[in-house]
PDB file of C-alpha atoms in Angstrom:
ATOM      1  CA  MET V 768      16.941   9.455  -4.704  1.00  0.00           C
ATOM      2  CA  TRP V 769      16.322   7.153  -1.761  1.00  0.00           C
ATOM      3  CA  ASN V 770      13.767   4.408  -1.223  1.00  0.00           C
ATOM      4  CA  GLU V 771      10.357   5.156   0.254  1.00  0.00           C
ATOM      5  CA  PRO V 772      11.389   8.138   2.394  1.00  0.00           C
ATOM      6  CA  ASN V 773       7.762   8.475   3.510  1.00  0.00           C
ATOM      7  CA  LEU V 774       8.191   5.305   5.601  1.00  0.00           C
ATOM      8  CA  SER V 775       9.977   5.736   8.923  1.00  0.00           C
ATOM      9  CA  GLN V 776      11.918   2.485   8.510  1.00  0.00           C
ATOM     10  CA  PHE V 777      13.682   4.034   5.493  1.00  0.00           C
ATOM     11  CA  TRP V 778      13.908   7.727   6.473  1.00  0.00           C
ATOM     12  CA  SER V 779      13.728   9.016  10.039  1.00  0.00           C
ATOM     13  CA  GLY V 780      13.965  12.713   9.206  1.00  0.00           C
ATOM     14  CA  SER V 781      11.187  15.077   8.239  1.00  0.00           C
ATOM     15  CA  ARG V 782       9.735  15.564   4.782  1.00  0.00           C
ATOM     16  CA  THR V 783      11.422  18.978   4.569  1.00  0.00           C
ATOM     17  CA  GLN V 784      14.788  17.469   5.532  1.00  0.00           C
ATOM     18  CA  TYR V 785      14.420  14.795   2.850  1.00  0.00           C
ATOM     19  CA  ILE V 786      13.547  17.347   0.168  1.00  0.00           C
ATOM     20  CA  ASP V 787      16.267  19.830   1.142  1.00  0.00           C
ATOM     21  CA  LEU V 788      19.092  17.487   2.171  1.00  0.00           C
ATOM     22  CA  ILE V 789      18.594  14.435  -0.026  1.00  0.00           C
ATOM     23  CA  LEU V 790      16.410  15.208  -3.038  1.00  0.00           C
ATOM     24  CA  LYS V 791      17.661  18.677  -3.985  1.00  0.00           C
ATOM     25  CA  ASN V 792      21.319  18.142  -3.055  1.00  0.00           C
ATOM     26  CA  GLY V 793      21.395  14.641  -4.532  1.00  0.00           C
ATOM     27  CA  ALA V 794      19.819  15.762  -7.804  1.00  0.00           C
ATOM     28  CA  ASP V 795      22.232  18.684  -8.074  1.00  0.00           C
ATOM     29  CA  ALA V 796      25.199  16.373  -7.415  1.00  0.00           C
ATOM     30  CA  VAL V 797      24.061  13.849 -10.043  1.00  0.00           C
ATOM     31  CA  HIS V 798      23.519  16.530 -12.665  1.00  0.00           C
ATOM     32  CA  ALA V 799      26.887  18.142 -11.874  1.00  0.00           C
ATOM     33  CA  ALA V 800      28.761  14.829 -12.084  1.00  0.00           C
ATOM     34  CA  ALA V 801      26.923  13.440 -15.131  1.00  0.00           C
ATOM     35  CA  PRO V 802      24.697  15.976 -16.913  1.00  0.00           C
ATOM     36  CA  GLU V 803      23.270  13.253 -19.156  1.00  0.00           C
ATOM     37  CA  ALA V 804      22.118  11.146 -16.174  1.00  0.00           C
ATOM     38  CA  LYS V 805      18.449  10.978 -15.276  1.00  0.00           C
ATOM     39  CA  VAL V 806      17.522  11.953 -11.726  1.00  0.00           C
ATOM     40  CA  CYS V 807      14.573   9.901 -10.544  1.00  0.00           C
ATOM     41  CA  GLY V 808      12.547  10.231  -7.390  1.00  0.00           C
ATOM     42  CA  PRO V 809      11.045  10.356  -4.868  1.00  0.00           C
ATOM     43  CA  GLU V 810      10.233   6.578  -4.899  1.00  0.00           C
ATOM     44  CA  LEU V 811       7.346   6.894  -2.428  1.00  0.00           C
ATOM     45  CA  ALA V 812       5.366   4.037  -0.932  1.00  0.00           C
ATOM     46  CA  HIS V 813       1.724   4.408  -1.959  1.00  0.00           C
ATOM     47  CA  LEU V 814       0.239   4.143   1.531  1.00  0.00           C
ATOM     48  CA  SER V 815      -2.272   6.627   2.882  1.00  0.00           C
ATOM     49  CA  SER V 816      -0.838   6.054   6.363  1.00  0.00           C
ATOM     50  CA  ALA V 817       2.461   7.377   4.981  1.00  0.00           C
ATOM     51  CA  SER V 818       0.884  10.504   3.449  1.00  0.00           C
ATOM     52  CA  TRP V 819       2.205   9.627  -0.016  1.00  0.00           C
ATOM     53  CA  ASP V 820       0.103  12.315  -1.729  1.00  0.00           C
ATOM     54  CA  GLY V 821       1.374  15.136   0.490  1.00  0.00           C
ATOM     55  CA  TRP V 822       4.920  13.903   0.062  1.00  0.00           C
ATOM     56  CA  LEU V 823       4.584  13.685  -3.718  1.00  0.00           C
ATOM     57  CA  THR V 824       3.009  17.128  -3.944  1.00  0.00           C
ATOM     58  CA  ASP V 825       5.753  18.700  -1.820  1.00  0.00           C
ATOM     59  CA  CYS V 826       8.566  16.868  -3.630  1.00  0.00           C
ATOM     60  CA  ILE V 827       7.350  18.016  -7.046  1.00  0.00           C
ATOM     61  CA  ASN V 828       6.528  21.554  -5.938  1.00  0.00           C
ATOM     62  CA  GLN V 829       9.821  22.063  -4.119  1.00  0.00           C
ATOM     63  CA  ALA V 830      12.270  19.960  -6.135  1.00  0.00           C
ATOM     64  CA  GLY V 831      10.519  19.093  -9.394  1.00  0.00           C
ATOM     65  CA  SER V 832      12.784  21.373 -11.402  1.00  0.00           C
ATOM     66  CA  ARG V 833      15.670  19.109 -10.403  1.00  0.00           C
ATOM     67  CA  LEU V 834      13.943  15.832 -11.325  1.00  0.00           C
ATOM     68  CA  ASP V 835      13.934  14.202 -14.741  1.00  0.00           C
ATOM     69  CA  VAL V 836      11.542  11.409 -13.822  1.00  0.00           C
ATOM     70  CA  VAL V 837       8.968  11.125 -11.035  1.00  0.00           C
ATOM     71  CA  THR V 838       8.981   7.602  -9.639  1.00  0.00           C
ATOM     72  CA  HIS V 839       6.476   5.809  -7.429  1.00  0.00           C
ATOM     73  CA  HIS V 840       5.716   2.434  -5.832  1.00  0.00           C
ATOM     74  CA  ALA V 841       2.187   0.977  -5.859  1.00  0.00           C
ATOM     75  CA  TYR V 842       1.088  -2.438  -4.655  1.00  0.00           C
ATOM     76  CA  SER V 843      -2.315  -4.046  -4.324  1.00  0.00           C
ATOM     77  CA  SER V 844      -3.751  -6.999  -2.462  1.00  0.00           C
ATOM     78  CA  SER V 845      -6.237  -7.504  -5.298  1.00  0.00           C
ATOM     79  CA  GLY V 846      -5.829  -7.914  -9.034  1.00  0.00           C
ATOM     80  CA  TYR V 847      -3.955  -5.571 -11.310  1.00  0.00           C
ATOM     81  CA  SER V 848      -6.847  -3.112 -11.398  1.00  0.00           C
ATOM     82  CA  GLY V 849      -5.992  -2.213  -7.790  1.00  0.00           C
ATOM     83  CA  VAL V 850      -2.656  -0.820  -8.952  1.00  0.00           C
ATOM     84  CA  THR V 851      -4.093   1.046 -11.922  1.00  0.00           C
ATOM     85  CA  ASP V 852      -6.838   2.444  -9.670  1.00  0.00           C
ATOM     86  CA  ARG V 853      -4.171   3.881  -7.374  1.00  0.00           C
ATOM     87  CA  LEU V 854      -2.507   5.458 -10.371  1.00  0.00           C
ATOM     88  CA  GLU V 855      -5.509   6.968 -12.090  1.00  0.00           C
ATOM     89  CA  LYS V 856      -8.925   6.485 -10.475  1.00  0.00           C
ATOM     90  CA  PRO V 857     -10.436   9.587  -8.835  1.00  0.00           C
ATOM     91  CA  PRO V 858     -11.393   9.192  -5.169  1.00  0.00           C
ATOM     92  CA  VAL V 859     -14.902   8.005  -4.361  1.00  0.00           C
ATOM     93  CA  TRP V 860     -15.210   9.856  -1.060  1.00  0.00           C
ATOM     94  CA  PRO V 861     -13.875  13.288  -0.062  1.00  0.00           C
ATOM     95  CA  TRP V 862     -11.588  11.689   2.526  1.00  0.00           C
ATOM     96  CA  ASP V 863     -10.056   9.273   0.006  1.00  0.00           C
ATOM     97  CA  PRO V 864      -6.578  10.196  -1.214  1.00  0.00           C
ATOM     98  CA  PRO V 865      -6.264  11.382  -4.806  1.00  0.00           C
ATOM     99  CA  SER V 866      -4.877   9.204  -7.561  1.00  0.00           C
ATOM    100  CA  VAL V 867      -1.263   9.602  -8.613  1.00  0.00           C
ATOM    101  CA  LYS V 868      -2.546  11.064 -11.878  1.00  0.00           C
ATOM    102  CA  GLN V 869      -4.452  13.756  -9.969  1.00  0.00           C
ATOM    103  CA  VAL V 870      -1.365  14.727  -7.971  1.00  0.00           C
ATOM    104  CA  LEU V 871       0.690  14.865 -11.167  1.00  0.00           C
ATOM    105  CA  GLN V 872      -1.971  17.032 -12.795  1.00  0.00           C
ATOM    106  CA  ASN V 873      -2.315  19.333  -9.762  1.00  0.00           C
ATOM    107  CA  THR V 874       1.437  19.908  -9.589  1.00  0.00           C
ATOM    108  CA  GLY V 875       1.866  20.445 -13.326  1.00  0.00           C
ATOM    109  CA  TRP V 876       3.953  17.283 -13.739  1.00  0.00           C
ATOM    110  CA  PHE V 877       1.385  15.307 -15.774  1.00  0.00           C
ATOM    111  CA  GLY V 878       2.705  14.614 -19.276  1.00  0.00           C
ATOM    112  CA  ARG V 879       6.301  14.526 -18.081  1.00  0.00           C
ATOM    113  CA  PRO V 880       8.162  11.250 -17.355  1.00  0.00           C
ATOM    114  CA  PHE V 881       6.602   9.083 -14.658  1.00  0.00           C
ATOM    115  CA  TRP V 882       7.842   5.577 -13.851  1.00  0.00           C
ATOM    116  CA  LEU V 883       6.143   2.953 -11.721  1.00  0.00           C
ATOM    117  CA  THR V 884       9.320   1.461 -10.309  1.00  0.00           C
ATOM    118  CA  GLU V 885       7.878  -1.047  -7.848  1.00  0.00           C
ATOM    119  CA  THR V 886       4.655  -2.979  -7.984  1.00  0.00           C
ATOM    120  CA  GLY V 887       3.386  -6.439  -7.329  1.00  0.00           C
ATOM    121  CA  TRP V 888       1.381  -8.792  -5.210  1.00  0.00           C
ATOM    122  CA  GLU V 889       2.704 -10.885  -2.376  1.00  0.00           C
ATOM    123  CA  SER V 890       3.018 -14.474  -3.580  1.00  0.00           C
ATOM    124  CA  ALA V 891       2.139 -15.862  -0.159  1.00  0.00           C
ATOM    125  CA  GLU V 892      -1.223 -14.086  -0.349  1.00  0.00           C
ATOM    126  CA  VAL V 893      -2.231 -14.599  -3.977  1.00  0.00           C
ATOM    127  CA  GLY V 894      -0.044 -17.479  -5.190  1.00  0.00           C
ATOM    128  CA  GLU V 895       2.512 -17.524  -7.987  1.00  0.00           C
ATOM    129  CA  ALA V 896      -0.011 -18.152 -10.778  1.00  0.00           C
ATOM    130  CA  ASN V 897      -2.216 -15.218  -9.766  1.00  0.00           C
ATOM    131  CA  GLN V 898       0.800 -12.963  -9.344  1.00  0.00           C
ATOM    132  CA  ALA V 899       1.930 -13.818 -12.884  1.00  0.00           C
ATOM    133  CA  ALA V 900      -1.596 -13.241 -14.214  1.00  0.00           C
ATOM    134  CA  TYR V 901      -1.805  -9.870 -12.421  1.00  0.00           C
ATOM    135  CA  HIS V 902       1.503  -8.717 -13.911  1.00  0.00           C
ATOM    136  CA  THR V 903       0.378  -9.878 -17.349  1.00  0.00           C
ATOM    137  CA  GLY V 904      -2.918  -8.031 -16.943  1.00  0.00           C
ATOM    138  CA  LEU V 905      -1.198  -4.851 -15.778  1.00  0.00           C
ATOM    139  CA  LEU V 906       1.233  -4.855 -18.694  1.00  0.00           C
ATOM    140  CA  ASN V 907      -1.420  -5.772 -21.242  1.00  0.00           C
ATOM    141  CA  ASP V 908      -3.721  -3.071 -19.885  1.00  0.00           C
ATOM    142  CA  TRP V 909      -0.997  -0.457 -20.262  1.00  0.00           C
ATOM    143  CA  PHE V 910       0.762  -1.514 -23.428  1.00  0.00           C
ATOM    144  CA  THR V 911      -1.814  -3.049 -25.741  1.00  0.00           C
ATOM    145  CA  GLY V 912      -4.906  -1.455 -27.126  1.00  0.00           C
ATOM    146  CA  GLN V 913      -5.450   1.423 -24.706  1.00  0.00           C
ATOM    147  CA  PRO V 914      -2.152   2.579 -23.160  1.00  0.00           C
ATOM    148  CA  ALA V 915      -3.380   6.170 -22.808  1.00  0.00           C
ATOM    149  CA  ALA V 916      -6.318   5.041 -20.671  1.00  0.00           C
ATOM    150  CA  HIS V 917      -4.117   5.236 -17.593  1.00  0.00           C
ATOM    151  CA  GLY V 918      -2.015   8.175 -18.639  1.00  0.00           C
ATOM    152  CA  CYS V 919       0.894   5.794 -19.110  1.00  0.00           C
ATOM    153  CA  THR V 920       2.809   5.470 -22.321  1.00  0.00           C
ATOM    154  CA  ARG V 921       5.610   3.229 -23.439  1.00  0.00           C
ATOM    155  CA  SER V 922       8.936   4.945 -23.187  1.00  0.00           C
ATOM    156  CA  SER V 923      11.194   4.833 -26.211  1.00  0.00           C
ATOM    157  CA  SER V 924      14.153   5.679 -24.008  1.00  0.00           C
ATOM    158  CA  THR V 925      16.617   2.966 -23.110  1.00  0.00           C
ATOM    159  CA  SER V 926      18.221   4.981 -20.349  1.00  0.00           C
TER     160      SER V 926
END
Protein backbone atom coordinates (compact mmCIF):
# COMPACT_ATOMS: atom_id res chain seq x y z
CA MET A 1 0.00 0.00 0.00
CA TRP A 2 2.07 2.87 -1.35
CA ASN A 3 5.81 3.46 -1.38
CA GLU A 4 7.55 5.21 1.50
CA PRO A 5 4.62 7.41 2.58
CA ASN A 6 6.81 8.80 5.37
CA LEU A 7 8.82 10.71 2.74
CA SER A 8 7.25 13.91 1.43
CA GLN A 9 8.34 13.20 -2.15
CA PHE A 10 6.05 10.14 -2.14
CA TRP A 11 3.16 11.27 0.11
CA SER A 12 2.28 14.90 0.80
CA GLY A 13 -0.59 14.23 3.20
CA SER A 14 -0.44 13.57 6.91
CA ARG A 15 0.24 10.26 8.60
CA THR A 16 -3.42 10.09 9.68
CA GLN A 17 -4.59 10.73 6.12
CA TYR A 18 -2.34 7.96 4.81
CA ILE A 19 -3.59 5.47 7.40
CA ASP A 20 -7.27 6.36 7.00
CA LEU A 21 -7.47 7.07 3.26
CA ILE A 22 -4.85 4.77 1.75
CA LEU A 23 -3.90 1.97 4.13
CA LYS A 24 -7.29 1.10 5.64
CA ASN A 25 -9.38 1.73 2.51
CA GLY A 26 -6.83 0.09 0.22
CA ALA A 27 -6.55 -3.00 2.41
CA ASP A 28 -10.33 -3.31 2.64
CA ALA A 29 -10.64 -2.98 -1.15
CA VAL A 30 -7.97 -5.63 -1.80
CA HIS A 31 -9.54 -8.08 0.63
CA ALA A 32 -13.02 -7.46 -0.82
CA ALA A 33 -11.84 -7.96 -4.41
CA ALA A 34 -9.54 -10.92 -3.74
CA PRO A 35 -9.87 -12.42 -0.25
CA GLU A 36 -6.87 -14.68 -0.85
CA ALA A 37 -4.58 -11.72 -1.68
CA LYS A 38 -1.99 -10.57 0.82
CA VAL A 39 -2.13 -6.92 1.86
CA CYS A 40 1.36 -5.63 2.53
CA GLY A 41 2.44 -2.32 3.97
CA PRO A 42 3.33 0.31 4.94
CA GLU A 43 6.66 0.16 2.99
CA LEU A 44 8.34 2.84 5.11
CA ALA A 45 11.76 4.34 4.51
CA HIS A 46 13.97 3.60 7.51
CA LEU A 47 15.12 7.17 8.13
CA SER A 48 14.97 8.82 11.53
CA SER A 49 14.37 12.15 9.79
CA ALA A 50 11.18 10.60 8.39
CA SER A 51 9.97 9.33 11.78
CA TRP A 52 9.77 5.75 10.52
CA ASP A 53 9.24 4.32 14.02
CA GLY A 54 6.27 6.57 14.80
CA TRP A 55 4.79 5.83 11.41
CA LEU A 56 5.23 2.08 11.83
CA THR A 57 3.76 2.13 15.33
CA ASP A 58 0.72 4.12 14.19
CA CYS A 59 0.19 2.02 11.05
CA ILE A 60 0.22 -1.24 13.01
CA ASN A 61 -1.85 0.09 15.90
CA GLN A 62 -4.48 1.69 13.68
CA ALA A 63 -4.56 -0.59 10.64
CA GLY A 64 -2.69 -3.76 11.61
CA SER A 65 -5.87 -5.81 11.66
CA ARG A 66 -6.17 -5.13 7.93
CA LEU A 67 -2.57 -6.08 7.06
CA ASP A 68 -1.32 -9.56 6.26
CA VAL A 69 2.34 -8.60 6.05
CA VAL A 70 4.25 -5.65 7.51
CA THR A 71 6.82 -4.43 5.00
CA HIS A 72 9.80 -2.13 5.44
CA HIS A 73 12.78 -0.64 3.58
CA ALA A 74 16.24 -0.48 5.19
CA TYR A 75 19.48 0.64 3.59
CA SER A 76 22.96 1.14 4.97
CA SER A 77 26.08 2.96 3.87
CA SER A 78 28.17 0.29 5.59
CA GLY A 79 28.25 -3.48 5.34
CA TYR A 80 25.29 -5.77 5.74
CA SER A 81 25.44 -5.54 9.52
CA GLY A 82 24.15 -1.96 9.20
CA VAL A 83 20.88 -3.29 7.79
CA THR A 84 20.52 -6.06 10.36
CA ASP A 85 21.32 -3.55 13.12
CA ARG A 86 18.42 -1.39 11.94
CA LEU A 87 16.18 -4.42 12.04
CA GLU A 88 17.12 -5.85 15.41
CA LYS A 89 19.77 -4.01 17.45
CA PRO A 90 18.48 -2.13 20.51
CA PRO A 91 19.36 1.58 20.63
CA VAL A 92 22.60 2.58 22.33
CA TRP A 93 21.40 5.98 23.53
CA PRO A 94 17.95 7.04 24.78
CA TRP A 95 17.55 9.37 21.80
CA ASP A 96 18.33 6.64 19.26
CA PRO A 97 15.31 5.22 17.44
CA PRO A 98 14.28 1.67 18.32
CA SER A 99 14.98 -1.28 16.07
CA VAL A 100 12.26 -2.57 13.77
CA LYS A 101 12.10 -5.66 15.98
CA GLN A 102 11.38 -3.49 19.03
CA VAL A 103 8.55 -1.68 17.25
CA LEU A 104 7.10 -5.01 16.11
CA GLN A 105 7.33 -6.33 19.66
CA ASN A 106 5.82 -3.18 21.21
CA THR A 107 2.86 -3.25 18.83
CA GLY A 108 2.23 -6.98 19.20
CA TRP A 109 3.15 -7.69 15.57
CA PHE A 110 6.37 -9.63 16.29
CA GLY A 111 6.04 -13.24 15.16
CA ARG A 112 3.66 -12.32 12.36
CA PRO A 113 4.80 -11.88 8.72
CA PHE A 114 7.41 -9.19 8.17
CA TRP A 115 9.14 -8.64 4.83
CA LEU A 116 12.19 -6.51 4.12
CA THR A 117 11.12 -5.41 0.67
CA GLU A 118 13.91 -2.97 -0.18
CA THR A 119 17.51 -2.96 0.89
CA GLY A 120 20.91 -2.38 -0.57
CA TRP A 121 23.97 -0.23 -0.87
CA GLU A 122 24.57 2.40 -3.49
CA SER A 123 27.02 1.01 -6.04
CA ALA A 124 28.59 4.41 -6.62
CA GLU A 125 29.56 4.55 -2.94
CA VAL A 126 30.67 0.99 -2.24
CA GLY A 127 31.33 -0.52 -5.69
CA GLU A 128 29.67 -3.49 -7.35
CA ALA A 129 31.88 -6.12 -5.69
CA ASN A 130 31.20 -4.81 -2.18
CA GLN A 131 27.49 -4.50 -2.91
CA ALA A 132 27.41 -8.15 -4.01
CA ALA A 133 29.39 -9.20 -0.92
CA TYR A 134 27.02 -7.24 1.35
CA HIS A 135 23.96 -8.91 -0.17
CA THR A 136 25.62 -12.30 0.17
CA GLY A 137 26.49 -11.57 3.80
CA LEU A 138 22.96 -10.39 4.58
CA LEU A 139 21.37 -13.47 3.05
CA ASN A 140 23.87 -15.86 4.59
CA ASP A 141 23.42 -14.21 7.98
CA TRP A 142 19.66 -14.67 7.78
CA PHE A 143 19.29 -18.00 6.05
CA THR A 144 22.20 -20.19 7.10
CA GLY A 145 23.14 -21.27 10.56
CA GLN A 146 21.35 -18.68 12.69
CA PRO A 147 18.25 -17.33 10.92
CA ALA A 148 16.43 -16.72 14.22
CA ALA A 149 19.21 -14.43 15.43
CA HIS A 150 17.54 -11.51 13.68
CA GLY A 151 13.97 -12.57 14.22
CA CYS A 152 13.76 -13.36 10.52
CA THR A 153 12.75 -16.71 9.17
CA ARG A 154 12.52 -18.14 5.70
CA SER A 155 9.00 -18.05 4.40
CA SER A 156 7.60 -21.23 2.92
CA SER A 157 4.95 -19.21 1.14
CA THR A 158 5.26 -18.62 -2.58
CA SER A 159 2.66 -15.89 -2.63
